[in-house]
Amino acid sequence: MTWQRNDPALYEKEKAEVEAHFPDLHFVIENDLVYVRGSFAVMFEGKVLDRYSVELQLARNHPAGLPVVRETGGRIPRHIDRHILAADGTACVMLPDERWKLWPVGSPLMKYLTGALHSFFLAQTMVEEGQDWPFGQWAHGARGIFQFYRELLKTSDLRVMTAYLDYLAAKKVKGHWPCPCRNGKKLRDCHFDQITELREKISRKDAERSLAALKAAGTSAIDMNEAKPAAAISKS
Amino acid sequence: MTADEYLNDVLASQALGDDSDEVKALQKHRAEVEKLIRDTFKDTALIIRYAGSRAKGTMNKESYDLDIISYVSSGDNTAGETLEDIYDNHKQALAKKYYVEPKGSALRLKGCDPDNLGVDFHIDVVPGRFTDETNTDAYLYQSGSDKKRLKTNLDVHLDHVRDSGLIDAIRLAKLWKVRNGLPIRTFVLELAVIKLLEDKKKKSLSAQMEHFWTELRDNSASLTVEDPANPNGNDLSKCLDDNLKSQLAAAAKRTLEQIDSSGWEAVFGKTEKQEKAARVEILRRAASVATPSRPWLPEA
C-alpha cells in the first residue's frame, strides 16, 4: 500500500502545506503514485528570482524515501555537469547519505522544497549566469561518496571508510568488534558513540549502496588531490 | 565606473554582431528579397546593396532597420520606364511574398502569411536608377511627395557617416531618439550629430553627448542640415521643422537635467552588464541564506 492510502491525513497535510506556500505546485495522483507538478519559484525576500517547471514523484514509502525530481521545461541541459541524468532527465538534488542534514526522515515535504530543492534550483540559476556552484558539488558516482565520507569521517583512508560503512550497513554492531578506525581497540572503547550516532543519521540502505559503490570503484574512487591530507580519525 | 565607461557599456549592449540572431535573420531576409527581385527582373542588371545603418556601422539592437537599395543602370528600361514604374514594379515583385507598405522612397516589408501577418521585418527596399554610367548618383522616386524625383548618392551618404569619426555619438543619439520617441528621421539626426560635433571629435564621448544636447537645448531654432549628396536639390528643412526642433530642445533639456540630478544611468538605464551584476548579487545574497546543499550524480 502506498503512503497516501496508508496515511491519508499525512497526504492532506503535505498537500495543504505545499499548495499554500507554492500556489503554482499541485498534487496529482496517477497510477497510485503521488506527483507534485507545476512551476517551482526560486524566492528571496518575497520576490521570485526564477521559475522552473518541475515534477516531483514522491516515493511509494514517502516520507522515508526521497522524491524523484525532474525539470520538465527542458531549460536545464541534460548533462552530468548540471546534475541531470541524460537518460530520463532526473535531477540529482543531493547525496542520499547526506539526507539527515537536509531533510531528516519524518520532516514535512515543505522542508525538502524550501531547503535542498530550492538550493538546487537557485544553484542552477547561478550556474546559468556563469557563476560557480554556490554550495559546491559532489563529484559524480563513487568519487562523490568518497568526498562525502572523507569530510564526515575526516579520513581519506579507503579501508577505514569502508570499515565504517560496513558497520553502518550492519543490522547490529557489537561493542567487542574491532573499531573501524583500525587502531586495534574494541569499538566500545573507541568510536562506539560516533558509530551509534551515524547509524541514526544514515540509513542502512544508503550505507549499503555507498559501500558497494566504493568497493566496486576501489582506489579509482579516490581523487588523489582530494585524498590528502589523510587526517587521523578523531573521537567525535 | 566613469561616464565614458558606462556609455561604452551601453553601446556594447546595443551591438549587433554578424553572428547575432538578429543579423542572421536579416541576412536571410536579404537573400530572399534579392532573389525575389532578381527572379522578377531577369533581364535587368541590378545593383543590390546594403544601405542604412547596416552599411554605416550605426546599428543598435534596440531599434534597427535593414535598408537595401536596388538600382538599375542609367538608360535601362527593363525594370520600368519611369522612376515611378521602377518603384511600382519593385512593389509588385515584393508583394509576391510580402505585404509592401510604401514609405517615401522606400518599400517597407511586412509579413503576409497567416503565421506572420503584419509582422514588420524592419526591411526597407529602395528602388532607383543611376543617373549615368558611373553608377554613383541615383534618382529615387518619392511617393507621397510633391517633388517626385530625388537625386541621391549612397556612397556619399555612407562615407559622410562612416568617415565622420562620430559613430559612437551617432549610435547614442539614435538610442536617445528611440527612448524618447522623437519623430526625427534617422538620416537627419545623423547629419545633426555630425554638424554639431564637427569640432568636438577629440572630446570624450560623454563630453560630445553633453555638447550635442546643450546645442539642441539652446540653439535648435537655428539648426539646419543639408544632404551631403545633394545639398541644393534635397531640401531637408521640412524634416527639421519648428515643431520638431521644439521637441528636440525639450528632450535635450530634460536629458541634461537627468544627468545633472541622477547621473547618466537615468538617461539610458542600466546596461546588460550592470543588470547582470545586480542579478548575480541578489542570487549570491539568496545563496548566502539558503540551505547549503551540494548536488550529486549517482553514475560517473
Coordinates of C-alpha atoms in Angstrom, one line a residue:
Chain A
M1 CA 0.0 0.0 0.0
T2 CA 1.4 3.4 -0.9
W3 CA 1.8 6.1 1.7
Q4 CA -1.1 8.3 0.7
R5 CA -3.6 5.4 1.1
N6 CA -1.8 4.3 4.2
D7 CA -1.9 7.7 5.8
P8 CA -4.5 9.9 4.1
A9 CA -4.1 12.5 6.9
L10 CA -0.5 12.9 6.1
Y11 CA -1.3 13.3 2.4
E12 CA -3.8 16.0 3.1
K13 CA -1.4 17.8 5.4
E14 CA 1.5 17.7 3.0
K15 CA -0.7 18.8 0.1
A16 CA -2.2 21.7 2.1
E17 CA 1.1 22.9 3.3
V18 CA 2.8 22.8 -0.1
E19 CA 0.0 24.3 -2.1
A20 CA -0.4 27.1 0.4
H21 CA 3.3 28.0 0.2
F22 CA 3.8 27.2 -3.5
P23 CA 0.4 28.1 -5.2
D24 CA 1.8 27.0 -8.6
L25 CA 2.6 23.5 -7.5
H26 CA -0.2 20.9 -7.5
F27 CA -0.6 17.4 -6.1
V28 CA -1.7 14.8 -8.6
I29 CA -2.3 11.0 -8.1
E30 CA -1.6 8.8 -11.1
N31 CA -1.2 5.0 -11.1
D32 CA -1.2 5.1 -7.3
L33 CA 1.8 7.4 -7.2
V34 CA 1.8 11.0 -5.9
Y35 CA 3.2 13.6 -8.2
V36 CA 3.8 17.3 -7.4
R37 CA 3.8 19.3 -10.6
G38 CA 3.9 22.9 -11.7
S39 CA 6.1 25.9 -11.6
F40 CA 8.7 26.0 -8.8
A41 CA 9.6 29.5 -7.7
V42 CA 13.1 30.4 -6.6
M43 CA 12.4 33.0 -4.0
F44 CA 14.4 35.6 -2.0
E45 CA 13.0 38.2 0.3
G46 CA 9.5 37.7 -1.0
K47 CA 10.4 38.1 -4.6
V48 CA 10.5 35.4 -7.3
L49 CA 14.1 35.3 -8.7
D50 CA 13.4 32.5 -11.1
R51 CA 11.0 29.7 -12.0
Y52 CA 11.4 26.1 -13.1
S53 CA 8.8 23.7 -14.4
V54 CA 9.1 20.6 -12.2
E55 CA 7.7 17.2 -11.5
L56 CA 8.3 15.5 -8.2
Q57 CA 7.4 11.9 -8.0
L58 CA 7.1 11.1 -4.3
A59 CA 8.4 7.8 -3.2
R60 CA 5.9 5.0 -2.5
N61 CA 7.2 5.0 1.0
H62 CA 7.2 8.8 1.4
P63 CA 8.5 10.4 3.5
A64 CA 11.1 7.7 4.2
G65 CA 12.2 7.6 0.5
L66 CA 13.5 10.5 -1.5
P67 CA 11.4 12.0 -4.3
V68 CA 12.4 11.7 -7.9
V69 CA 12.8 15.2 -9.3
R70 CA 12.5 16.2 -13.0
E71 CA 12.9 19.6 -14.5
T72 CA 10.2 19.4 -17.2
G73 CA 10.7 22.7 -19.0
G74 CA 13.8 21.5 -20.8
R75 CA 15.7 24.5 -19.6
I76 CA 18.5 22.8 -17.8
P77 CA 20.7 20.8 -20.2
R78 CA 20.5 17.0 -19.5
H79 CA 24.2 16.8 -18.7
I80 CA 26.1 15.3 -15.9
D81 CA 27.8 18.6 -15.2
R82 CA 24.4 20.1 -14.4
H83 CA 23.5 17.0 -12.3
I84 CA 20.7 15.9 -14.6
L85 CA 20.7 12.4 -15.9
A86 CA 20.6 12.3 -19.7
A87 CA 18.5 9.1 -19.9
D88 CA 15.4 10.3 -18.0
G89 CA 16.0 13.9 -17.0
T90 CA 16.2 13.1 -13.3
A91 CA 17.7 15.8 -11.2
C92 CA 20.2 14.6 -8.6
V93 CA 19.5 17.1 -5.8
M94 CA 21.5 15.6 -3.1
L95 CA 23.7 12.7 -2.0
P96 CA 21.2 10.4 -0.1
D97 CA 23.8 9.8 2.7
E98 CA 23.6 13.5 3.4
R99 CA 19.8 13.5 3.8
W100 CA 19.9 13.7 7.6
K101 CA 21.4 17.2 7.3
L102 CA 19.0 18.4 4.7
W103 CA 15.7 16.6 5.1
P104 CA 15.7 14.3 8.0
V105 CA 13.3 11.3 7.8
G106 CA 10.0 12.4 9.3
S107 CA 10.3 16.0 8.2
P108 CA 7.5 17.5 6.1
L109 CA 7.9 17.7 2.3
M110 CA 7.9 21.5 2.7
K111 CA 11.3 21.3 4.4
Y112 CA 12.7 19.5 1.3
L113 CA 11.1 22.0 -1.1
T114 CA 12.3 25.1 0.7
G115 CA 15.6 23.6 1.6
A116 CA 17.5 21.2 -0.7
L117 CA 15.3 21.6 -3.7
H118 CA 15.3 25.4 -3.5
S119 CA 19.1 25.4 -3.2
F120 CA 19.4 23.1 -6.2
F121 CA 17.4 25.3 -8.5
L122 CA 19.0 28.5 -7.1
A123 CA 22.4 26.9 -7.9
Q124 CA 21.2 26.0 -11.4
T125 CA 20.2 29.7 -12.0
M126 CA 23.6 30.8 -10.7
V127 CA 25.4 28.4 -12.9
E128 CA 23.3 29.5 -15.9
E129 CA 24.5 33.1 -15.0
G130 CA 28.1 31.9 -15.3
Q131 CA 28.7 31.6 -11.6
D132 CA 30.2 28.6 -9.7
W133 CA 28.0 26.2 -7.8
P134 CA 27.3 28.3 -4.8
F135 CA 27.4 25.4 -2.3
G136 CA 29.9 23.3 -4.2
Q137 CA 29.0 20.0 -5.7
W138 CA 29.9 16.4 -5.1
A139 CA 31.9 14.6 -7.7
H140 CA 29.9 12.1 -9.7
G141 CA 29.4 8.5 -8.6
A142 CA 31.8 6.8 -6.1
R143 CA 34.2 9.8 -6.0
G144 CA 31.4 11.9 -4.6
I145 CA 30.7 9.3 -2.0
F146 CA 34.3 9.2 -1.1
Q147 CA 34.4 13.0 -0.8
F148 CA 31.4 13.0 1.5
Y149 CA 32.7 10.4 3.8
R150 CA 36.1 12.0 3.7
E151 CA 34.6 15.2 5.1
L152 CA 32.3 13.3 7.5
L153 CA 34.9 10.9 9.0
K154 CA 37.9 13.2 8.4
T155 CA 39.9 10.4 6.8
S156 CA 40.9 9.7 3.2
D157 CA 41.9 6.1 4.0
L158 CA 39.5 4.0 1.9
R159 CA 39.9 1.0 4.2
V160 CA 38.8 2.9 7.2
M161 CA 35.9 4.4 5.2
T162 CA 34.6 1.0 4.0
A163 CA 35.0 -0.4 7.6
Y164 CA 32.8 2.4 8.9
L165 CA 30.3 1.8 6.1
D166 CA 30.3 -1.9 7.0
Y167 CA 29.2 -1.0 10.5
L168 CA 26.6 1.5 9.2
A169 CA 25.2 -1.1 6.9
A170 CA 25.1 -3.9 9.5
K171 CA 21.9 -4.9 11.2
K172 CA 23.6 -4.6 14.6
V173 CA 27.0 -3.6 15.9
K174 CA 28.6 -5.1 18.9
G175 CA 30.9 -3.4 21.3
H176 CA 33.6 -6.1 21.2
W177 CA 34.1 -5.7 17.5
P178 CA 37.3 -4.0 16.4
C179 CA 36.9 -0.3 15.9
P180 CA 36.8 0.7 12.2
C181 CA 39.5 3.4 12.8
R182 CA 41.9 0.5 12.8
N183 CA 43.8 1.5 16.0
G184 CA 43.4 -2.0 17.5
K185 CA 40.9 -1.1 20.2
K186 CA 37.5 -2.5 20.6
L187 CA 34.6 -0.5 19.3
R188 CA 33.2 0.1 22.8
D189 CA 36.5 1.6 23.9
C190 CA 36.9 3.8 20.8
H191 CA 34.3 5.2 18.3
F192 CA 31.2 3.4 19.6
D193 CA 29.3 6.7 20.2
Q194 CA 30.2 8.0 16.8
I195 CA 29.0 4.8 15.1
T196 CA 25.8 4.8 17.0
E197 CA 25.1 8.5 16.1
L198 CA 25.9 7.9 12.4
R199 CA 23.7 4.8 12.3
E200 CA 20.8 7.0 13.5
K201 CA 21.5 9.5 10.7
I202 CA 22.4 7.4 7.7
S203 CA 20.1 4.7 6.7
R204 CA 21.4 1.1 6.3
K205 CA 20.2 1.1 2.7
D206 CA 22.2 4.2 1.8
A207 CA 25.2 2.9 3.6
E208 CA 25.0 -0.4 1.8
R209 CA 24.7 1.3 -1.5
S210 CA 27.6 3.6 -0.8
L211 CA 29.7 0.7 0.4
A212 CA 29.0 -1.3 -2.7
A213 CA 29.9 1.8 -4.9
L214 CA 33.2 2.4 -3.1
K215 CA 34.1 -1.3 -3.2
A216 CA 33.3 -1.5 -6.9
A217 CA 35.3 1.6 -7.7
G218 CA 38.2 0.6 -5.4
T219 CA 41.0 3.1 -5.4
S220 CA 39.6 4.8 -8.5
A221 CA 37.1 6.4 -6.2
I222 CA 39.9 8.4 -4.6
D223 CA 40.8 11.6 -6.3
M224 CA 44.5 12.0 -5.4
N225 CA 44.0 15.7 -5.0
E226 CA 41.1 15.1 -2.7
A227 CA 42.9 12.4 -0.8
K228 CA 45.4 14.5 1.1
P229 CA 45.9 15.1 3.8
A230 CA 44.9 11.8 5.5
A231 CA 43.9 13.2 8.8
A232 CA 43.7 10.9 11.8
I233 CA 40.2 10.0 13.0
S234 CA 39.2 12.0 16.0
K235 CA 37.0 10.5 18.6
S236 CA 33.9 12.7 17.9
Chain B
M1 CA 32.5 53.4 -13.4
T2 CA 33.1 56.7 -15.3
A3 CA 30.5 58.2 -17.6
D4 CA 32.5 57.1 -20.7
E5 CA 32.9 53.6 -19.4
Y6 CA 29.2 53.5 -18.8
L7 CA 28.4 54.8 -22.3
N8 CA 30.7 52.3 -23.9
D9 CA 28.9 49.5 -22.0
V10 CA 25.6 50.9 -23.3
L11 CA 27.0 50.8 -26.8
A12 CA 28.4 47.3 -26.3
S13 CA 25.0 46.1 -25.1
Q14 CA 23.4 47.5 -28.2
A15 CA 25.9 46.0 -30.6
L16 CA 24.7 43.5 -33.2
G17 CA 27.5 41.2 -34.2
D18 CA 27.5 39.3 -37.5
D19 CA 26.8 36.1 -35.7
S20 CA 23.8 37.5 -33.7
D21 CA 20.4 36.0 -34.3
E22 CA 19.0 39.4 -35.4
V23 CA 21.7 39.9 -38.1
K24 CA 21.3 36.3 -39.2
A25 CA 17.6 36.8 -39.6
L26 CA 18.2 40.0 -41.5
Q27 CA 20.7 38.3 -43.8
K28 CA 18.2 35.5 -44.5
H29 CA 15.6 38.1 -45.4
R30 CA 18.0 40.0 -47.6
A31 CA 18.9 36.8 -49.5
E32 CA 15.1 36.2 -50.1
V33 CA 14.5 39.7 -51.1
E34 CA 17.4 39.8 -53.5
K35 CA 16.3 36.5 -55.1
L36 CA 12.7 37.8 -55.4
I37 CA 13.9 40.9 -57.2
R38 CA 16.4 39.3 -59.4
D39 CA 14.0 36.5 -60.4
T40 CA 11.4 39.1 -61.3
F41 CA 13.8 41.4 -63.3
K42 CA 15.8 38.7 -65.0
D43 CA 16.9 41.0 -67.9
T44 CA 17.9 43.8 -65.7
A45 CA 21.5 44.4 -64.4
L46 CA 20.5 45.4 -60.9
I47 CA 22.9 46.6 -58.2
I48 CA 21.6 45.4 -54.9
R49 CA 23.4 46.5 -51.8
Y50 CA 23.1 47.1 -48.1
A51 CA 22.5 50.8 -47.2
G52 CA 21.4 52.4 -44.0
S53 CA 22.8 51.6 -40.5
R54 CA 23.9 48.1 -41.5
A55 CA 26.3 49.7 -44.1
K56 CA 27.2 52.7 -41.9
G57 CA 28.0 50.7 -38.8
T58 CA 25.4 52.5 -36.7
M59 CA 23.0 49.7 -35.9
N60 CA 21.6 49.4 -32.4
K61 CA 19.9 46.3 -31.2
E62 CA 17.0 48.1 -29.7
S63 CA 15.8 49.5 -33.0
Y64 CA 17.2 48.6 -36.3
D65 CA 16.1 48.5 -39.9
L66 CA 17.8 46.9 -42.9
D67 CA 17.9 49.2 -45.9
I68 CA 18.5 47.5 -49.3
I69 CA 19.0 49.5 -52.5
S70 CA 18.0 48.1 -55.8
Y71 CA 19.3 50.4 -58.6
V72 CA 19.0 49.9 -62.3
S73 CA 21.6 51.3 -64.7
S74 CA 21.1 54.6 -66.4
G75 CA 19.1 54.1 -69.6
D76 CA 18.0 50.6 -68.7
N77 CA 14.2 50.4 -69.0
T78 CA 13.7 46.7 -68.4
A79 CA 12.6 47.2 -64.9
G80 CA 10.3 50.1 -65.8
E81 CA 10.4 53.2 -68.0
T82 CA 9.9 55.9 -65.4
L83 CA 11.1 56.0 -61.8
E84 CA 7.5 55.5 -60.7
D85 CA 7.3 52.4 -62.9
I86 CA 10.5 51.0 -61.3
Y87 CA 9.1 51.7 -57.9
D88 CA 5.8 50.2 -58.6
N89 CA 7.3 47.1 -60.4
H90 CA 9.5 46.5 -57.4
K91 CA 6.5 46.8 -55.2
Q92 CA 4.7 44.2 -57.3
A93 CA 7.7 41.9 -57.2
L94 CA 8.0 42.1 -53.5
A95 CA 4.2 41.7 -53.0
K96 CA 4.6 38.1 -54.2
K97 CA 6.0 37.3 -50.8
Y98 CA 5.4 40.3 -48.5
Y99 CA 2.9 42.9 -47.6
V100 CA 4.5 46.0 -49.0
E101 CA 4.0 49.4 -47.5
P102 CA 5.2 52.5 -49.5
K103 CA 7.2 54.8 -47.3
G104 CA 8.7 57.7 -49.1
S105 CA 11.4 56.4 -51.5
A106 CA 11.3 53.0 -49.7
L107 CA 9.1 50.0 -49.7
R108 CA 8.7 48.6 -46.2
L109 CA 8.3 44.8 -46.0
K110 CA 5.8 43.1 -43.6
G111 CA 4.6 39.6 -43.3
C112 CA 1.6 38.5 -45.3
D113 CA 1.4 34.8 -44.4
P114 CA -1.1 33.7 -41.8
D115 CA 1.7 32.9 -39.3
N116 CA 3.4 36.3 -39.6
L117 CA 0.6 38.6 -40.9
G118 CA 1.5 42.2 -40.5
V119 CA 4.8 41.5 -38.7
D120 CA 7.3 44.3 -39.5
F121 CA 10.5 42.7 -40.8
H122 CA 12.3 46.1 -40.4
I123 CA 13.4 45.9 -44.0
D124 CA 13.2 48.8 -46.5
V125 CA 13.9 48.2 -50.2
V126 CA 14.8 51.4 -52.0
P127 CA 14.4 51.1 -55.8
G128 CA 16.2 53.7 -58.0
R129 CA 18.1 54.4 -61.2
F130 CA 21.6 55.6 -61.6
T131 CA 21.9 59.0 -63.3
D132 CA 24.8 57.9 -65.6
E133 CA 27.3 55.2 -66.4
T134 CA 29.5 56.0 -63.4
N135 CA 26.9 54.3 -61.2
T136 CA 27.3 56.8 -58.4
D137 CA 24.5 59.3 -58.3
A138 CA 21.0 57.9 -58.4
Y139 CA 17.4 59.1 -58.8
L140 CA 14.8 57.8 -56.4
Y141 CA 11.0 58.0 -56.8
Q142 CA 9.3 59.8 -53.8
S143 CA 5.8 58.6 -53.2
G144 CA 3.6 60.9 -51.3
S145 CA 5.7 64.0 -52.1
D146 CA 5.2 67.0 -54.3
K147 CA 8.6 66.5 -55.8
K148 CA 8.6 63.0 -57.2
R149 CA 12.3 62.7 -58.2
L150 CA 15.1 62.9 -55.7
K151 CA 18.8 62.8 -56.6
T152 CA 21.0 61.0 -54.1
N153 CA 24.3 59.1 -53.7
L154 CA 24.5 56.2 -51.4
D155 CA 28.3 56.2 -51.2
V156 CA 28.4 59.8 -50.3
H157 CA 25.9 59.2 -47.5
L158 CA 27.9 56.2 -46.3
D159 CA 31.2 57.9 -46.4
H160 CA 29.8 61.0 -44.7
V161 CA 28.7 59.0 -41.7
R162 CA 31.5 56.3 -41.7
D163 CA 34.2 58.9 -42.0
S164 CA 32.7 61.3 -39.5
G165 CA 34.7 59.8 -36.6
L166 CA 31.4 60.1 -34.6
I167 CA 29.9 56.7 -35.0
D168 CA 29.6 56.2 -31.2
A169 CA 27.9 59.5 -30.7
I170 CA 25.5 58.8 -33.6
R171 CA 24.6 55.4 -32.1
L172 CA 23.9 57.0 -28.7
A173 CA 21.8 59.8 -30.4
K174 CA 19.8 57.2 -32.2
L175 CA 19.2 55.3 -29.0
W176 CA 18.2 58.6 -27.3
K177 CA 15.7 59.2 -30.2
V178 CA 14.1 55.8 -29.7
R179 CA 14.0 56.0 -25.9
N180 CA 12.4 59.5 -26.1
G181 CA 10.1 58.7 -29.0
L182 CA 11.4 61.6 -31.1
P183 CA 9.9 61.7 -34.6
I184 CA 13.1 62.8 -36.3
R185 CA 14.3 60.8 -39.4
T186 CA 17.5 58.9 -38.5
F187 CA 19.3 60.3 -41.5
V188 CA 18.5 63.8 -40.4
L189 CA 19.6 63.0 -36.8
E190 CA 22.9 61.6 -38.1
L191 CA 23.5 64.8 -40.1
A192 CA 22.7 66.9 -37.0
V193 CA 25.1 65.0 -34.8
I194 CA 27.9 65.3 -37.4
K195 CA 27.3 69.0 -37.8
L196 CA 27.0 69.9 -34.1
L197 CA 30.1 67.8 -33.2
E198 CA 32.2 68.6 -36.1
D199 CA 34.9 70.3 -34.0
K200 CA 34.4 68.1 -30.9
K201 CA 35.7 64.8 -32.4
K202 CA 38.6 64.7 -29.9
K203 CA 36.4 65.1 -26.9
S204 CA 35.3 62.2 -24.8
L205 CA 32.0 60.5 -25.7
S206 CA 30.3 61.9 -22.6
A207 CA 31.5 65.4 -23.4
Q208 CA 30.3 65.0 -27.0
M209 CA 26.9 64.0 -26.0
E210 CA 26.6 66.8 -23.4
H211 CA 27.6 69.2 -26.1
F212 CA 25.1 67.8 -28.6
W213 CA 22.2 68.1 -26.1
T214 CA 23.3 71.6 -25.0
E215 CA 23.3 72.7 -28.6
L216 CA 19.9 71.2 -29.2
R217 CA 18.5 72.8 -26.0
D218 CA 20.0 76.3 -26.6
N219 CA 20.3 76.6 -30.4
S220 CA 18.0 74.2 -32.1
A221 CA 15.9 77.0 -33.6
S222 CA 18.8 77.9 -35.9
L223 CA 19.8 74.3 -36.6
T224 CA 19.9 73.3 -40.3
V225 CA 21.2 70.3 -42.0
E226 CA 21.9 69.5 -45.7
D227 CA 22.1 66.3 -47.7
P228 CA 25.8 65.8 -48.5
A229 CA 24.9 64.0 -51.7
N230 CA 22.5 66.7 -52.9
P231 CA 22.9 69.9 -50.8
N232 CA 20.8 72.1 -53.2
G233 CA 18.3 69.6 -54.6
N234 CA 17.2 67.8 -51.5
D235 CA 15.5 70.3 -49.1
L236 CA 15.6 68.7 -45.6
S237 CA 14.1 71.8 -43.9
K238 CA 10.7 70.0 -43.8
C239 CA 12.3 67.1 -42.0
L240 CA 13.5 69.5 -39.3
D241 CA 10.6 71.9 -38.8
D242 CA 10.0 74.2 -35.9
N243 CA 7.7 71.8 -34.1
L244 CA 10.3 69.0 -34.2
K245 CA 13.0 71.4 -33.2
S246 CA 11.0 72.3 -30.1
Q247 CA 10.5 68.7 -29.2
L248 CA 14.3 68.1 -29.6
A249 CA 15.1 71.1 -27.4
A250 CA 12.7 69.9 -24.7
A251 CA 14.0 66.4 -24.8
A252 CA 17.6 67.6 -24.7
K253 CA 16.8 69.9 -21.7
R254 CA 15.2 67.0 -19.9
T255 CA 18.2 64.7 -20.6
L256 CA 20.7 67.3 -19.4
E257 CA 18.7 67.7 -16.2
Q258 CA 18.5 64.0 -15.7
I259 CA 22.3 63.7 -16.0
D260 CA 22.7 66.6 -13.6
S261 CA 20.3 65.2 -11.0
S262 CA 20.6 61.4 -11.3
G263 CA 23.6 60.7 -13.5
W264 CA 23.9 59.0 -16.8
E265 CA 22.0 55.9 -15.9
A266 CA 18.9 58.0 -15.7
V267 CA 19.3 58.6 -19.5
F268 CA 20.0 55.1 -20.9
G269 CA 19.1 52.9 -17.9
K270 CA 21.2 50.1 -16.5
T271 CA 23.3 48.3 -19.1
E272 CA 23.0 44.5 -19.5
K273 CA 26.3 44.2 -17.7
Q274 CA 25.0 46.2 -14.8
E275 CA 21.7 44.3 -14.7
K276 CA 23.6 41.0 -14.8
A277 CA 25.9 42.1 -12.0
A278 CA 22.8 43.2 -9.9
R279 CA 21.1 39.9 -10.6
V280 CA 24.2 37.9 -9.6
E281 CA 24.5 40.0 -6.4
I282 CA 20.8 39.1 -5.5
L283 CA 21.4 35.5 -6.3
R284 CA 24.5 35.5 -4.1
R285 CA 22.6 37.1 -1.3
A286 CA 19.9 34.4 -1.7
A287 CA 22.5 31.7 -1.7
S288 CA 24.1 33.1 1.5
V289 CA 21.0 32.4 3.5
A290 CA 19.9 29.2 1.6
T291 CA 20.4 25.6 2.8
P292 CA 23.9 24.7 1.7
S293 CA 23.1 21.6 -0.4
R294 CA 25.5 20.0 -2.9
P295 CA 24.1 18.2 -5.9
W296 CA 25.5 14.7 -6.8
L297 CA 25.1 12.3 -9.6
P298 CA 25.0 8.5 -8.9
E299 CA 26.8 7.5 -12.1
A300 CA 30.2 8.7 -13.1

